[in-house]
Coordinates of C-alpha atoms in Angstrom, one line a residue:
Chain V
M1 CA 47.0 -47.3 -22.3
S2 CA 49.0 -50.3 -23.2
G3 CA 52.5 -48.8 -22.9
A4 CA 51.3 -47.5 -20.0
D5 CA 50.0 -50.8 -18.3
T6 CA 53.6 -52.9 -18.9
T7 CA 55.0 -50.3 -17.5
R8 CA 52.8 -50.3 -14.9
E9 CA 53.0 -54.5 -15.0
R10 CA 56.8 -54.5 -14.5
A11 CA 57.1 -52.0 -11.3
A12 CA 55.2 -54.3 -9.2
P13 CA 54.8 -58.7 -11.1
R14 CA 51.3 -59.3 -9.7
K15 CA 49.5 -61.6 -11.5
P16 CA 45.9 -62.9 -11.0
G17 CA 45.5 -64.9 -8.7
L18 CA 48.0 -67.5 -6.5
S19 CA 51.8 -65.9 -6.6
R20 CA 54.1 -68.3 -6.8
R21 CA 55.4 -68.5 -4.0
R22 CA 52.0 -69.9 -2.3
K23 CA 51.7 -72.0 -5.0
R24 CA 54.4 -74.0 -3.6
A25 CA 53.5 -74.1 -0.1
L26 CA 50.4 -75.4 -1.4
S27 CA 51.9 -78.0 -3.4
R28 CA 53.9 -78.9 -0.5
A29 CA 50.9 -78.8 1.4
V30 CA 48.9 -81.3 -0.4
Q31 CA 52.0 -83.4 -1.3
Y32 CA 51.8 -83.8 2.6
A33 CA 48.0 -84.7 3.0
V34 CA 48.4 -87.3 0.7
F35 CA 51.5 -89.1 2.4
V36 CA 49.9 -88.9 5.0
A37 CA 46.2 -91.1 3.3
A38 CA 49.0 -93.1 2.1
V39 CA 50.0 -94.4 5.0
A40 CA 47.6 -94.2 6.8
A41 CA 45.0 -96.5 4.1
L42 CA 48.1 -98.8 4.7
A43 CA 47.6 -99.6 8.4
V44 CA 43.9 -99.8 8.5
T45 CA 43.4 -101.7 5.1
A46 CA 46.1 -103.5 6.8
D47 CA 45.2 -107.1 8.6
W48 CA 47.6 -107.4 10.7
G49 CA 46.7 -110.2 13.2
R50 CA 47.9 -112.1 9.9
L51 CA 50.6 -110.3 8.9
R52 CA 51.8 -110.6 12.3
N53 CA 50.6 -114.1 12.5
Q54 CA 53.0 -114.8 9.1
F55 CA 56.0 -113.4 9.8
A56 CA 56.5 -112.0 12.7
Q57 CA 56.9 -115.6 14.9
G58 CA 59.2 -114.5 17.7
D59 CA 60.2 -118.0 18.8
L60 CA 60.0 -119.2 15.0
A61 CA 63.0 -116.8 14.0
G62 CA 64.3 -117.1 17.6
E63 CA 65.7 -120.6 16.5
M64 CA 66.8 -119.5 13.2
F65 CA 70.0 -118.6 15.1
P66 CA 72.5 -119.1 14.7
E67 CA 72.2 -121.1 12.0
I68 CA 71.0 -118.4 9.8
I69 CA 74.0 -117.0 10.5
T70 CA 76.8 -119.2 10.8
L71 CA 76.0 -121.1 8.0
A72 CA 73.3 -119.2 5.9
L73 CA 75.2 -115.4 5.7
R74 CA 77.5 -117.0 6.1
N75 CA 77.6 -118.7 2.4
T76 CA 76.2 -115.6 1.2
V77 CA 78.8 -113.5 2.4
L78 CA 81.4 -116.1 0.8
Y79 CA 79.0 -116.6 -2.9
T80 CA 79.7 -113.2 -3.1
V81 CA 83.0 -112.5 -2.2
S82 CA 84.8 -115.3 -4.9
G83 CA 81.6 -114.0 -8.0
F84 CA 83.2 -110.3 -7.2
V85 CA 87.2 -111.7 -7.2
F86 CA 87.0 -113.7 -10.6
G87 CA 84.7 -110.5 -11.9
L88 CA 87.4 -108.2 -11.2
V89 CA 89.9 -109.8 -12.8
L90 CA 88.3 -110.3 -15.5
G91 CA 86.8 -106.8 -15.4
M92 CA 90.0 -106.0 -15.2
V93 CA 91.0 -107.7 -18.4
V94 CA 87.8 -107.1 -21.0
A95 CA 88.5 -103.7 -19.3
L96 CA 91.9 -103.5 -21.0
M97 CA 91.0 -105.9 -23.9
R98 CA 88.5 -103.3 -24.7
L99 CA 90.7 -100.7 -24.0
S100 CA 93.3 -103.1 -26.6
S101 CA 94.7 -101.3 -30.2
V102 CA 94.5 -105.1 -31.9
G103 CA 91.2 -104.3 -32.7
P104 CA 90.1 -108.1 -32.3
Y105 CA 90.6 -108.6 -29.2
R106 CA 88.2 -104.9 -28.5
W107 CA 85.3 -106.8 -30.2
V108 CA 86.2 -109.7 -28.7
A109 CA 85.3 -107.8 -24.6
G110 CA 82.9 -105.7 -27.1
V111 CA 80.5 -108.8 -27.8
Y112 CA 81.0 -110.5 -24.3
I113 CA 80.1 -106.8 -22.5
E114 CA 76.6 -106.5 -24.8
I115 CA 75.9 -110.2 -24.2
F116 CA 77.1 -111.0 -20.6
R117 CA 74.7 -107.1 -19.3
G118 CA 71.3 -108.3 -21.6
L119 CA 71.0 -111.7 -19.8
P120 CA 69.2 -112.1 -16.2
A121 CA 71.0 -113.3 -15.1
L122 CA 68.8 -116.7 -13.8
L123 CA 69.7 -118.1 -17.0
I124 CA 73.4 -117.4 -16.7
F125 CA 73.0 -119.8 -13.1
I126 CA 71.0 -122.4 -15.3
F127 CA 73.8 -121.9 -18.7
V128 CA 76.4 -122.4 -15.8
G129 CA 74.3 -124.6 -13.7
V130 CA 73.0 -127.4 -17.1
A131 CA 74.6 -126.0 -20.7
V132 CA 78.0 -126.4 -19.3
P133 CA 78.1 -129.9 -17.8
L134 CA 76.9 -130.8 -21.6
A135 CA 79.6 -128.7 -23.1
F136 CA 82.1 -130.7 -21.8
P137 CA 81.1 -133.6 -20.6
G138 CA 83.7 -134.9 -17.8
T139 CA 84.8 -131.4 -16.8
E140 CA 84.5 -130.3 -13.1
I141 CA 83.6 -126.8 -12.3
P142 CA 86.9 -126.9 -9.4
G143 CA 85.2 -125.8 -6.1
G144 CA 82.5 -127.7 -6.5
T145 CA 79.6 -125.4 -6.3
Y146 CA 82.0 -122.6 -5.1
G147 CA 83.8 -123.3 -7.9
K148 CA 80.3 -122.3 -10.0
V149 CA 78.7 -119.7 -8.2
A150 CA 81.6 -118.0 -8.5
L151 CA 82.0 -118.5 -12.7
A152 CA 78.4 -117.4 -12.8
L153 CA 78.1 -114.7 -10.9
G154 CA 81.5 -112.8 -12.2
L155 CA 80.4 -113.9 -15.1
V156 CA 77.7 -111.7 -14.7
S157 CA 79.9 -108.6 -12.5
A158 CA 83.0 -109.1 -15.6
A159 CA 80.5 -107.4 -18.1
Y160 CA 79.5 -104.5 -15.9
M161 CA 82.8 -103.7 -13.7
A162 CA 84.2 -104.3 -17.4
E163 CA 82.7 -101.3 -18.6
T164 CA 83.2 -100.0 -15.2
I165 CA 86.5 -99.6 -15.0
R166 CA 86.7 -99.0 -18.7
A167 CA 85.5 -94.6 -17.8
G168 CA 87.9 -95.3 -15.0
I169 CA 90.5 -96.0 -17.2
Q170 CA 89.6 -93.7 -19.5
A171 CA 89.2 -90.6 -16.9
V172 CA 92.9 -90.7 -16.4
P173 CA 93.8 -87.3 -18.5
R174 CA 96.3 -88.4 -20.9
G175 CA 99.1 -86.6 -19.9
Q176 CA 100.0 -89.3 -17.0
M177 CA 100.5 -91.6 -19.8
E178 CA 102.2 -88.9 -21.7
A179 CA 104.8 -88.0 -18.0
A180 CA 104.5 -91.9 -17.6
R181 CA 105.6 -92.9 -21.8
S182 CA 108.5 -89.9 -22.0
L183 CA 110.4 -91.1 -17.8
G184 CA 110.5 -94.5 -19.9
F185 CA 107.5 -96.6 -18.7
S186 CA 106.3 -98.9 -21.8
H187 CA 102.6 -99.4 -22.2
A188 CA 101.7 -102.1 -20.1
R189 CA 104.3 -100.4 -16.8
A190 CA 102.6 -97.3 -17.0
M191 CA 99.3 -99.2 -17.8
V192 CA 100.0 -100.4 -15.0
S193 CA 101.7 -98.6 -11.8
I194 CA 99.8 -95.5 -13.6
I195 CA 97.3 -95.6 -14.5
V196 CA 95.4 -98.6 -13.4
P197 CA 95.8 -97.6 -9.3
Q198 CA 94.6 -94.1 -10.3
A199 CA 91.3 -96.6 -12.4
F200 CA 90.7 -97.6 -9.0
R201 CA 90.8 -95.2 -7.2
I202 CA 88.1 -93.4 -9.5
V203 CA 86.4 -96.7 -9.9
I204 CA 86.0 -97.5 -5.5
P205 CA 82.2 -96.6 -5.7
P206 CA 81.1 -97.2 -8.4
L207 CA 82.9 -101.5 -8.0
T208 CA 80.5 -101.3 -4.2
N209 CA 78.0 -100.9 -5.8
E210 CA 78.6 -103.3 -8.1
L211 CA 79.0 -105.3 -5.0
V212 CA 75.9 -105.3 -3.4
L213 CA 74.5 -105.9 -5.9
L214 CA 76.1 -109.2 -6.4
F215 CA 75.0 -109.9 -2.8
K216 CA 71.5 -110.0 -4.2
D217 CA 72.0 -112.0 -7.1
S218 CA 74.1 -114.3 -5.0
S219 CA 70.4 -115.9 -4.4
L220 CA 69.6 -117.3 -7.5
V221 CA 72.5 -120.2 -6.4
L222 CA 68.6 -120.8 -4.9
F223 CA 68.6 -122.3 -9.2
L224 CA 71.9 -124.2 -8.9
G225 CA 70.4 -126.9 -6.5
V226 CA 72.9 -127.6 -4.0
T227 CA 73.4 -129.0 -0.7
L228 CA 72.2 -128.2 3.1
Q229 CA 75.6 -127.0 4.2
E230 CA 76.1 -124.7 0.7
R231 CA 72.5 -122.6 1.5
E232 CA 72.5 -119.3 1.9
L233 CA 69.9 -116.8 3.1
A234 CA 68.1 -116.8 0.7
K235 CA 67.5 -120.5 -0.1
Y236 CA 67.4 -121.0 3.5
G237 CA 64.9 -119.2 4.7
R238 CA 62.4 -119.9 1.6
D239 CA 63.8 -123.8 3.1
L240 CA 62.8 -123.4 6.2
A241 CA 59.2 -121.5 4.7
S242 CA 57.8 -124.3 3.7
T243 CA 59.3 -126.3 6.2
T244 CA 57.1 -124.6 8.8
A245 CA 54.2 -123.4 6.7
N246 CA 54.8 -119.8 8.5
S247 CA 57.3 -116.3 5.8
T248 CA 58.3 -115.6 9.4
P249 CA 62.3 -116.6 8.2
I250 CA 62.1 -115.1 5.6
L251 CA 61.3 -112.2 6.8
V252 CA 64.5 -112.5 9.1
A253 CA 66.7 -113.3 5.4
G254 CA 65.6 -110.6 3.7
L255 CA 66.4 -108.6 7.7
C256 CA 69.7 -110.6 7.0
Y257 CA 70.7 -109.2 3.8
L258 CA 69.3 -106.2 4.9
L259 CA 72.1 -105.8 8.1
V260 CA 74.9 -106.4 4.7
T261 CA 73.4 -104.1 1.9
V262 CA 72.4 -101.2 4.6
P263 CA 75.8 -100.9 6.0
L264 CA 77.7 -100.8 2.8
G265 CA 75.2 -98.1 0.8
F266 CA 77.1 -96.3 3.5
V267 CA 80.3 -96.8 2.6
V268 CA 79.5 -96.6 -0.8
R269 CA 77.8 -93.1 -0.1
R270 CA 81.0 -92.1 1.8
L271 CA 83.4 -93.1 -1.1
E272 CA 81.8 -91.0 -3.3
A273 CA 81.9 -88.1 -1.0
K274 CA 85.3 -88.5 -0.4
A275 CA 85.9 -88.8 -4.0
G276 CA 84.7 -85.0 -4.9
E277 CA 85.9 -83.8 -2.3
A278 CA 89.4 -84.9 -4.3
K279 CA 88.5 -83.3 -7.0
Chain W
M6 CA 119.1 -90.0 -50.8
S7 CA 118.3 -91.1 -47.8
T8 CA 121.5 -92.6 -48.1
R9 CA 123.6 -89.4 -48.9
T10 CA 121.8 -87.8 -46.1
R11 CA 122.8 -90.2 -43.4
T12 CA 126.5 -90.0 -44.2
A13 CA 127.0 -86.2 -44.4
D14 CA 125.0 -86.2 -40.3
T15 CA 127.2 -89.7 -39.9
A16 CA 130.5 -86.7 -41.3
R17 CA 129.6 -84.5 -39.0
T18 CA 128.4 -86.5 -36.3
A19 CA 132.3 -86.9 -35.9
D20 CA 133.5 -83.6 -35.6
T21 CA 130.7 -81.8 -33.5
V22 CA 128.8 -84.5 -31.2
P23 CA 124.9 -82.6 -31.7
E24 CA 123.0 -83.8 -28.9
I25 CA 119.5 -83.4 -30.9
E26 CA 119.3 -84.3 -34.6
I27 CA 115.5 -83.3 -36.8
S28 CA 116.1 -83.5 -39.9
G29 CA 112.9 -83.3 -42.6
L30 CA 110.5 -83.3 -39.9
H31 CA 106.7 -83.4 -41.4
K32 CA 104.0 -84.4 -38.9
S33 CA 100.5 -83.8 -40.1
F34 CA 97.2 -84.8 -38.5
G35 CA 94.9 -85.6 -40.8
D36 CA 94.4 -82.6 -43.0
N37 CA 96.2 -81.2 -40.8
H38 CA 100.0 -80.2 -41.3
V39 CA 101.6 -79.1 -38.5
L40 CA 105.2 -79.7 -39.2
R41 CA 106.2 -78.2 -42.8
G42 CA 109.8 -79.9 -42.6
I43 CA 112.3 -79.2 -40.2
D44 CA 115.6 -79.0 -40.4
L45 CA 117.3 -78.6 -36.5
E46 CA 120.7 -79.5 -34.9
I47 CA 121.2 -79.3 -31.0
G48 CA 125.0 -79.5 -29.9
T49 CA 125.5 -80.6 -26.5
G50 CA 125.7 -78.4 -24.1
E51 CA 123.3 -76.0 -25.4
V52 CA 120.2 -74.8 -24.0
V53 CA 117.5 -73.3 -27.4
C54 CA 114.7 -71.7 -26.8
V55 CA 111.3 -72.6 -29.7
I56 CA 109.5 -68.8 -29.2
G57 CA 106.0 -69.0 -31.9
P58 CA 102.7 -67.7 -32.4
S59 CA 100.0 -70.1 -30.3
G60 CA 99.6 -72.8 -33.5
S61 CA 102.8 -72.7 -35.0
G62 CA 103.9 -76.3 -34.8
K63 CA 106.6 -75.6 -31.2
S64 CA 104.9 -77.7 -29.2
T65 CA 104.2 -80.4 -31.5
L66 CA 108.2 -80.6 -32.4
L67 CA 109.0 -81.1 -29.0
R68 CA 106.7 -83.9 -29.1
C69 CA 108.2 -85.4 -32.1
V70 CA 111.6 -85.1 -30.1
N71 CA 110.8 -87.9 -27.5
L72 CA 108.3 -89.7 -30.0
L73 CA 105.1 -88.2 -28.2
E74 CA 104.1 -87.7 -31.3
E75 CA 104.4 -90.4 -34.3
P76 CA 106.5 -88.3 -36.7
T77 CA 104.9 -88.7 -40.5
G78 CA 107.7 -88.0 -42.4
G79 CA 111.8 -87.2 -41.3
R80 CA 114.1 -87.8 -38.7
V81 CA 114.9 -88.0 -35.7
V82 CA 118.1 -88.2 -34.0
V83 CA 118.8 -88.3 -30.4
G84 CA 122.6 -89.4 -28.7
G85 CA 123.7 -90.2 -31.8
T86 CA 120.2 -92.7 -31.8
E87 CA 117.9 -92.7 -34.6
L88 CA 114.2 -92.4 -33.0
T89 CA 112.9 -92.0 -36.7
D90 CA 114.2 -95.8 -36.7
P91 CA 111.7 -98.7 -36.4
D92 CA 114.0 -101.5 -34.5
V93 CA 114.5 -98.7 -31.7
D94 CA 113.4 -99.5 -28.3
I95 CA 111.9 -96.1 -27.6
D96 CA 111.5 -96.3 -23.9
A97 CA 115.2 -97.4 -23.6
V98 CA 115.7 -94.0 -25.3
R99 CA 113.6 -91.7 -23.7
R100 CA 115.2 -92.9 -20.1
R101 CA 117.8 -90.1 -21.5
I102 CA 115.9 -87.5 -22.6
G103 CA 113.8 -85.8 -20.1
M104 CA 110.4 -84.2 -20.0
V105 CA 108.7 -80.9 -18.3
F106 CA 104.7 -80.4 -19.0
Q107 CA 102.6 -77.4 -19.9
Q108 CA 100.8 -79.5 -16.4
F109 CA 102.8 -80.9 -14.8
N110 CA 101.7 -84.0 -14.9
L111 CA 102.8 -86.0 -11.0
F112 CA 101.4 -88.7 -10.4
P113 CA 98.6 -87.1 -7.3
H114 CA 98.1 -90.2 -5.7
L115 CA 102.0 -90.5 -5.0
T116 CA 103.4 -88.6 -2.5
V117 CA 106.6 -86.3 -4.3
T118 CA 109.2 -88.9 -2.7
E119 CA 107.7 -91.7 -4.3
N120 CA 107.3 -89.4 -7.8
L121 CA 110.4 -89.6 -8.2
T122 CA 111.5 -93.0 -7.3
L123 CA 109.2 -95.3 -8.7
P124 CA 110.5 -94.0 -12.8
Q125 CA 113.9 -94.9 -11.3
R126 CA 112.3 -98.5 -9.9
R127 CA 110.2 -99.8 -12.3
V128 CA 112.9 -98.0 -15.3
L129 CA 115.9 -98.1 -14.4
R130 CA 116.1 -100.7 -11.2
R131 CA 117.1 -99.4 -8.9
D132 CA 117.2 -100.4 -5.8
K133 CA 115.9 -98.4 -3.2
A134 CA 118.3 -97.3 -1.7
E135 CA 119.8 -96.0 -4.5
A136 CA 117.0 -94.5 -5.5
A137 CA 115.8 -92.6 -2.5
R138 CA 119.1 -91.3 -2.2
V139 CA 119.0 -89.7 -5.5
A140 CA 115.4 -88.7 -4.8
A141 CA 116.4 -86.3 -2.4
E142 CA 119.3 -85.7 -4.0
N143 CA 117.3 -83.8 -6.3
L144 CA 113.9 -82.6 -4.1
Q145 CA 117.5 -80.7 -2.7
R146 CA 118.7 -79.1 -5.8
V147 CA 115.4 -77.8 -7.3
G148 CA 114.9 -76.2 -3.2
L149 CA 112.6 -78.1 -1.8
A150 CA 113.9 -80.9 0.3
E151 CA 111.7 -80.5 2.6
K152 CA 108.3 -81.3 1.0
A153 CA 109.3 -84.9 -0.2
D154 CA 106.7 -86.0 1.9
A155 CA 103.4 -84.3 0.6
Y156 CA 101.0 -85.0 -2.3
P157 CA 101.9 -83.4 -5.8
S158 CA 98.4 -81.7 -4.7
S159 CA 98.7 -80.1 -1.4
L160 CA 101.6 -77.9 -3.6
S161 CA 102.0 -74.0 -5.2
G162 CA 101.8 -74.6 -9.7
G163 CA 105.5 -73.5 -9.3
Q164 CA 106.6 -76.0 -6.1
Q165 CA 104.4 -79.2 -8.9
Q166 CA 106.3 -77.7 -11.6
R167 CA 110.4 -77.9 -10.1
V168 CA 109.1 -81.5 -8.8
A169 CA 108.6 -82.4 -12.4
I170 CA 111.6 -81.4 -13.0
A171 CA 113.3 -83.8 -10.4
R172 CA 111.9 -86.2 -11.3
A173 CA 112.8 -85.8 -15.1
L174 CA 116.2 -85.1 -12.9
A175 CA 116.4 -88.3 -11.5
M176 CA 116.6 -90.6 -14.2
G177 CA 119.8 -88.8 -15.0
P178 CA 119.1 -87.7 -18.6
S179 CA 121.1 -85.9 -21.0
V180 CA 118.1 -83.5 -22.6
M181 CA 116.2 -82.1 -20.9
L182 CA 112.3 -80.9 -22.6
F183 CA 110.8 -78.2 -21.7
D184 CA 106.5 -77.9 -22.8
E185 CA 106.2 -74.1 -21.6
P186 CA 107.2 -74.8 -18.6
T187 CA 105.4 -72.0 -16.9
S188 CA 102.5 -71.0 -18.9
A189 CA 100.8 -73.3 -16.4
L190 CA 102.2 -70.6 -13.5
D191 CA 99.8 -67.5 -12.2
P192 CA 102.8 -65.4 -12.2
E193 CA 104.3 -65.1 -8.6
L194 CA 105.7 -68.1 -9.0
V195 CA 107.3 -68.4 -12.4
G196 CA 110.4 -66.8 -12.0
D197 CA 111.7 -70.3 -8.9
V198 CA 111.7 -72.5 -12.1
L199 CA 112.9 -70.4 -14.0
A200 CA 115.7 -70.3 -11.6
V201 CA 115.3 -74.0 -11.5
M202 CA 116.4 -74.2 -15.4
R203 CA 118.7 -71.9 -15.7
M204 CA 120.3 -73.4 -12.5
L205 CA 120.5 -76.8 -15.1
A206 CA 121.3 -74.1 -18.4
D207 CA 124.7 -73.1 -16.0
E208 CA 125.6 -76.7 -15.0
G209 CA 125.3 -77.3 -18.5
M210 CA 122.4 -79.8 -19.4
T211 CA 121.6 -79.4 -22.8
M212 CA 117.9 -78.5 -23.3
M213 CA 115.0 -77.2 -26.0
V214 CA 112.8 -75.2 -24.2
V215 CA 109.1 -73.9 -25.8
T216 CA 108.5 -71.0 -24.2
H217 CA 106.6 -67.3 -24.2
E218 CA 109.3 -66.5 -21.2
M219 CA 111.3 -63.7 -24.2
T220 CA 113.4 -62.4 -20.4
F221 CA 113.9 -66.0 -19.5
A222 CA 115.0 -66.5 -23.7
R223 CA 117.4 -63.8 -23.7
E224 CA 119.2 -64.5 -20.9
V225 CA 120.0 -67.7 -20.8
A226 CA 119.2 -69.3 -24.2
D227 CA 122.3 -69.6 -26.3
R228 CA 120.2 -69.7 -29.3
V229 CA 116.5 -69.3 -30.0
V230 CA 114.5 -70.6 -32.9
F231 CA 111.8 -69.0 -33.9
M232 CA 108.2 -70.9 -36.1
D233 CA 105.6 -69.6 -37.9
G234 CA 103.2 -71.7 -39.5
G235 CA 105.1 -74.9 -39.6
V236 CA 108.2 -74.1 -40.0
V237 CA 111.4 -73.1 -38.7
V238 CA 111.8 -68.7 -40.1
E239 CA 114.5 -67.9 -38.3
D240 CA 117.2 -69.3 -36.0
G241 CA 120.5 -66.8 -34.3
T242 CA 121.4 -66.3 -31.0
P243 CA 119.3 -64.0 -29.1
G244 CA 120.1 -61.0 -29.5
Q245 CA 119.9 -62.2 -33.1
V246 CA 117.1 -62.9 -33.3
I247 CA 114.8 -61.3 -30.2
G248 CA 116.9 -58.6 -31.2
S249 CA 116.9 -57.3 -33.9
P250 CA 115.5 -59.8 -36.1
A251 CA 115.8 -60.5 -39.7
H252 CA 112.1 -61.3 -41.4
E253 CA 108.6 -60.0 -40.5
R254 CA 107.3 -62.8 -39.8
T255 CA 109.5 -62.2 -36.2
R256 CA 108.5 -58.8 -35.8
H257 CA 105.9 -58.8 -36.0
F258 CA 105.0 -61.5 -33.2
L259 CA 107.8 -59.8 -31.4
S260 CA 105.7 -56.3 -31.5
R261 CA 102.4 -58.2 -30.9
L262 CA 104.5 -59.8 -27.2
L263 CA 106.0 -56.6 -26.1
D264 CA 103.7 -54.5 -27.5
P265 CA 102.6 -51.6 -24.0
A266 CA 98.9 -51.2 -25.5
M267 CA 98.7 -55.3 -26.0
A268 CA 100.1 -55.7 -21.9
E269 CA 97.9 -52.7 -20.6
V270 CA 94.8 -54.5 -21.8
E271 CA 95.9 -57.6 -20.6
E272 CA 96.8 -56.9 -17.4
G273 CA 93.5 -54.7 -17.2
R274 CA 91.7 -58.0 -17.6
G275 CA 93.8 -60.3 -15.3
G276 CA 93.6 -57.0 -12.3
P277 CA 90.1 -57.2 -10.6
G278 CA 91.1 -60.8 -10.2
P279 CA 92.1 -61.8 -6.2
G280 CA 95.5 -63.0 -7.5

């Protein structure tokens, strides 16, 4: 009897209750409903009038232009780029140290990466702003605030970029180094001419991603104490917000960040798609 | 004892000038003793094919000849320079030893021409015009002049391997090492690569070829070396080693390689594919 049952079940596999497809459709409908309910709840409960008052004062926003672009955004870009360049150079060195056959180089690079990846960027900014002048009295970091920011952002990003670059170098097939060596390249020259250029193509998307992160981290300049001319987006927006007792400048500053980070994010995805194709 | 070998070798060098001299070569990877005392001499202009079952150490032997693998013991002398001497500038010696890999190992970020010119410029310090001229000349030799501006990824495996040969030749080597150069190729592409190698052999290049291509070994090689278990089992003319092998192990290897029933099984397996 039970044998006959199994055969029948196998012929028409039907469990009691809803079928899988129906269950899935139902679950999707529930998710839509939850989403709509959440949006509606937000729309109803938020005090739009006060929000608009506090965040969307058109004339206030208008007054911020063009200075928010010519000064604040320009400084943000400058801080980011200088930090990125310094971090890239340092990251490259740390990555090569991490792959070195000399033990102490590997350890130093490993310790550096662990420390600077493990610390909040904020602490490093404070360290650069306070501890470095204390520890080396009389020494000025060249470039003033710009130099300090490049140093702080570079120290943070170098740790991440070192790991990314190391992974990129290790992703280049071993045969590439062997082919270069068999042609008479020294190890160092093969690295520079053959391996690193290929590694960089692999790591361009993650490095661009790092650039986006740095762009946001540059807001930590706030804690270094900067002159009016050295303000970047976050500081600029906050200063204006406190003088006008209105938060519109914060919103505008935020939009300026998005103006750069969203296109950059788009570029990253394009690069990743391209890298995927190439393989 | 090493002094004695040295004198003996010097005496021989004076007579016949062997291009490659390998003596008492050992190589271990950890506990894995891959080469167990290899003695081999290859004369100038000689073409030697190394055959043997997989794991016999033939690729490792080849890679020891340009020190891609560091021998655990023994000596390797190429063109009169002892590679195993720690004072030798290995990069300088490698310039004279061309190597062709199973997986081609072209530089994928460079065009075909750049693959040939970059090593010449960086390693040999040739100027741009000279490097370009030598590159064009060698692409012509392997019949790929029209692919000069292509990237490796757009070429077939056979074309890539011929570019790899041209790249090695552009450095002006006196010895060429081939590590299973046709093993990664589709069957219909093997012929072009073998034709280029045959041309090189006819031009008098000293060649050491690790291969499974018995027809090539029989027709082109001056000598065939059969390796098994990390030692040279048999060393002689193709007629001797392939035609009438003296050792049981050689016979066993060749019969498995040439057994028609085995071949049919192999073909049956490869048959339904699109190739």
